[in-house]
Amino acid sequence: MSFKVTVSNSDTSFSVETDESILAAAKRQNISLPYGCDNGVCGACIYRIIEGEVRYPDGQPFALLDEDIEAGKGLCCVGYPVSDMVIELEYPDEDFEPWV
């Protein structure tokens, strides 16, 4: 089973399998999304949820504060959709250097 994720501020849509994060699915399909650490620590991949729901199998990520969750935000690198989603990237034009 897969879910469709649409990035509203870049007119991009892609499918995400139930066992992969939004970022992993984007990378697999050669879709560029901003990210830094790839493990929920830096917050570079933060987005606003316009529609849909996301889960975090390893618990609330370090970079996602309670206020962020209340404001409907999520992280692409560790977030797994549980429905089709529409998201808006916080930093759509940034070119973050991935952490090594």
PDB file of C-alpha atoms in Angstrom, residues 1-85:
ATOM      1  CA  MET A   1       0.000   0.000   0.000  1.00  0.00           C
ATOM      2  CA  SER A   2       1.188   3.500  -0.715  1.00  0.00           C
ATOM      3  CA  PHE A   3       0.041   7.034  -0.098  1.00  0.00           C
ATOM      4  CA  LYS A   4       0.245  10.087  -2.330  1.00  0.00           C
ATOM      5  CA  VAL A   5       2.141  13.087  -0.953  1.00  0.00           C
ATOM      6  CA  THR A   6       1.656  16.406  -2.727  1.00  0.00           C
ATOM      7  CA  VAL A   7       3.994  19.324  -2.032  1.00  0.00           C
ATOM      8  CA  SER A   8       1.754  22.356  -2.515  1.00  0.00           C
ATOM      9  CA  ASN A   9       4.477  24.953  -2.939  1.00  0.00           C
ATOM     10  CA  SER A  10       6.383  23.026  -5.606  1.00  0.00           C
ATOM     11  CA  ASP A  11       3.607  21.320  -7.625  1.00  0.00           C
ATOM     12  CA  THR A  12       5.211  17.932  -6.893  1.00  0.00           C
ATOM     13  CA  SER A  13       3.444  14.677  -6.049  1.00  0.00           C
ATOM     14  CA  PHE A  14       4.938  11.270  -5.320  1.00  0.00           C
ATOM     15  CA  SER A  15       4.018   7.970  -3.728  1.00  0.00           C
ATOM     16  CA  VAL A  16       5.233   6.847  -0.311  1.00  0.00           C
ATOM     17  CA  GLU A  17       5.122   3.220   0.778  1.00  0.00           C
ATOM     18  CA  THR A  18       3.863   2.476   4.294  1.00  0.00           C
ATOM     19  CA  ASP A  19       7.332   1.342   5.383  1.00  0.00           C
ATOM     20  CA  GLU A  20       9.266   4.447   4.276  1.00  0.00           C
ATOM     21  CA  SER A  21       9.540   8.062   5.330  1.00  0.00           C
ATOM     22  CA  ILE A  22       8.449  10.925   3.119  1.00  0.00           C
ATOM     23  CA  LEU A  23      12.091  11.869   2.527  1.00  0.00           C
ATOM     24  CA  ALA A  24      13.167   8.293   1.710  1.00  0.00           C
ATOM     25  CA  ALA A  25      10.370   8.039  -0.862  1.00  0.00           C
ATOM     26  CA  ALA A  26      11.328  11.378  -2.402  1.00  0.00           C
ATOM     27  CA  LYS A  27      14.975  10.321  -2.666  1.00  0.00           C
ATOM     28  CA  ARG A  28      13.969   6.978  -4.214  1.00  0.00           C
ATOM     29  CA  GLN A  29      12.051   8.867  -6.913  1.00  0.00           C
ATOM     30  CA  ASN A  30      14.761  11.518  -7.468  1.00  0.00           C
ATOM     31  CA  ILE A  31      12.603  14.270  -5.992  1.00  0.00           C
ATOM     32  CA  SER A  32      14.539  16.977  -4.220  1.00  0.00           C
ATOM     33  CA  LEU A  33      13.325  17.969  -0.751  1.00  0.00           C
ATOM     34  CA  PRO A  34      15.324  20.032   1.738  1.00  0.00           C
ATOM     35  CA  TYR A  35      16.968  18.046   4.524  1.00  0.00           C
ATOM     36  CA  GLY A  36      20.061  18.053   6.671  1.00  0.00           C
ATOM     37  CA  CYS A  37      20.487  15.275   9.203  1.00  0.00           C
ATOM     38  CA  ASP A  38      18.004  12.678   7.903  1.00  0.00           C
ATOM     39  CA  ASN A  39      17.135  11.606  11.472  1.00  0.00           C
ATOM     40  CA  GLY A  40      14.838  14.250  13.015  1.00  0.00           C
ATOM     41  CA  VAL A  41      17.449  16.379  14.759  1.00  0.00           C
ATOM     42  CA  CYS A  42      18.061  19.476  12.607  1.00  0.00           C
ATOM     43  CA  GLY A  43      14.573  20.517  11.431  1.00  0.00           C
ATOM     44  CA  ALA A  44      15.656  21.412   7.884  1.00  0.00           C
ATOM     45  CA  CYS A  45      12.897  19.231   6.396  1.00  0.00           C
ATOM     46  CA  ILE A  46      10.037  20.754   8.398  1.00  0.00           C
ATOM     47  CA  TYR A  47       6.717  21.204   6.640  1.00  0.00           C
ATOM     48  CA  ARG A  48       3.140  22.222   7.399  1.00  0.00           C
ATOM     49  CA  ILE A  49       0.452  19.581   7.046  1.00  0.00           C
ATOM     50  CA  ILE A  50      -2.375  20.940   4.925  1.00  0.00           C
ATOM     51  CA  GLU A  51      -4.184  17.605   4.598  1.00  0.00           C
ATOM     52  CA  GLY A  52      -3.551  14.126   5.953  1.00  0.00           C
ATOM     53  CA  GLU A  53      -1.759  12.524   8.867  1.00  0.00           C
ATOM     54  CA  VAL A  54       1.751  11.362   9.669  1.00  0.00           C
ATOM     55  CA  ARG A  55       3.238   9.012  12.259  1.00  0.00           C
ATOM     56  CA  TYR A  56       6.667   8.800  13.873  1.00  0.00           C
ATOM     57  CA  PRO A  57       7.548   5.140  14.591  1.00  0.00           C
ATOM     58  CA  ASP A  58      10.443   6.092  16.878  1.00  0.00           C
ATOM     59  CA  GLY A  59       8.486   8.722  18.829  1.00  0.00           C
ATOM     60  CA  GLN A  60       8.402  12.495  18.569  1.00  0.00           C
ATOM     61  CA  PRO A  61      11.518  13.746  16.739  1.00  0.00           C
ATOM     62  CA  PHE A  62      13.941  15.979  18.635  1.00  0.00           C
ATOM     63  CA  ALA A  63      13.548  18.864  16.158  1.00  0.00           C
ATOM     64  CA  LEU A  64       9.736  18.795  16.276  1.00  0.00           C
ATOM     65  CA  LEU A  65       8.605  20.765  19.295  1.00  0.00           C
ATOM     66  CA  ASP A  66       5.181  20.461  20.911  1.00  0.00           C
ATOM     67  CA  GLU A  67       4.334  23.886  19.467  1.00  0.00           C
ATOM     68  CA  ASP A  68       5.227  22.635  15.993  1.00  0.00           C
ATOM     69  CA  ILE A  69       2.919  19.641  16.345  1.00  0.00           C
ATOM     70  CA  GLU A  70       0.112  21.889  17.609  1.00  0.00           C
ATOM     71  CA  ALA A  71       0.690  24.134  14.575  1.00  0.00           C
ATOM     72  CA  GLY A  72       0.316  21.118  12.269  1.00  0.00           C
ATOM     73  CA  LYS A  73       3.956  20.733  11.318  1.00  0.00           C
ATOM     74  CA  GLY A  74       5.984  17.613  10.600  1.00  0.00           C
ATOM     75  CA  LEU A  75       9.393  16.363   9.474  1.00  0.00           C
ATOM     76  CA  CYS A  76       9.933  14.648   6.115  1.00  0.00           C
ATOM     77  CA  CYS A  77      12.959  12.632   7.206  1.00  0.00           C
ATOM     78  CA  VAL A  78      11.270  10.589   9.945  1.00  0.00           C
ATOM     79  CA  GLY A  79       7.577  11.032   9.164  1.00  0.00           C
ATOM     80  CA  TYR A  80       5.593   8.146   7.678  1.00  0.00           C
ATOM     81  CA  PRO A  81       2.218   9.018   6.122  1.00  0.00           C
ATOM     82  CA  VAL A  82      -0.889   7.181   7.298  1.00  0.00           C
ATOM     83  CA  SER A  83      -3.042   8.745   4.572  1.00  0.00           C
ATOM     84  CA  ASP A  84      -2.659  10.759   1.399  1.00  0.00           C
ATOM     85  CA  MET A  85      -1.118  14.093   2.313  1.00  0.00           C
TER      86      MET A  85
END
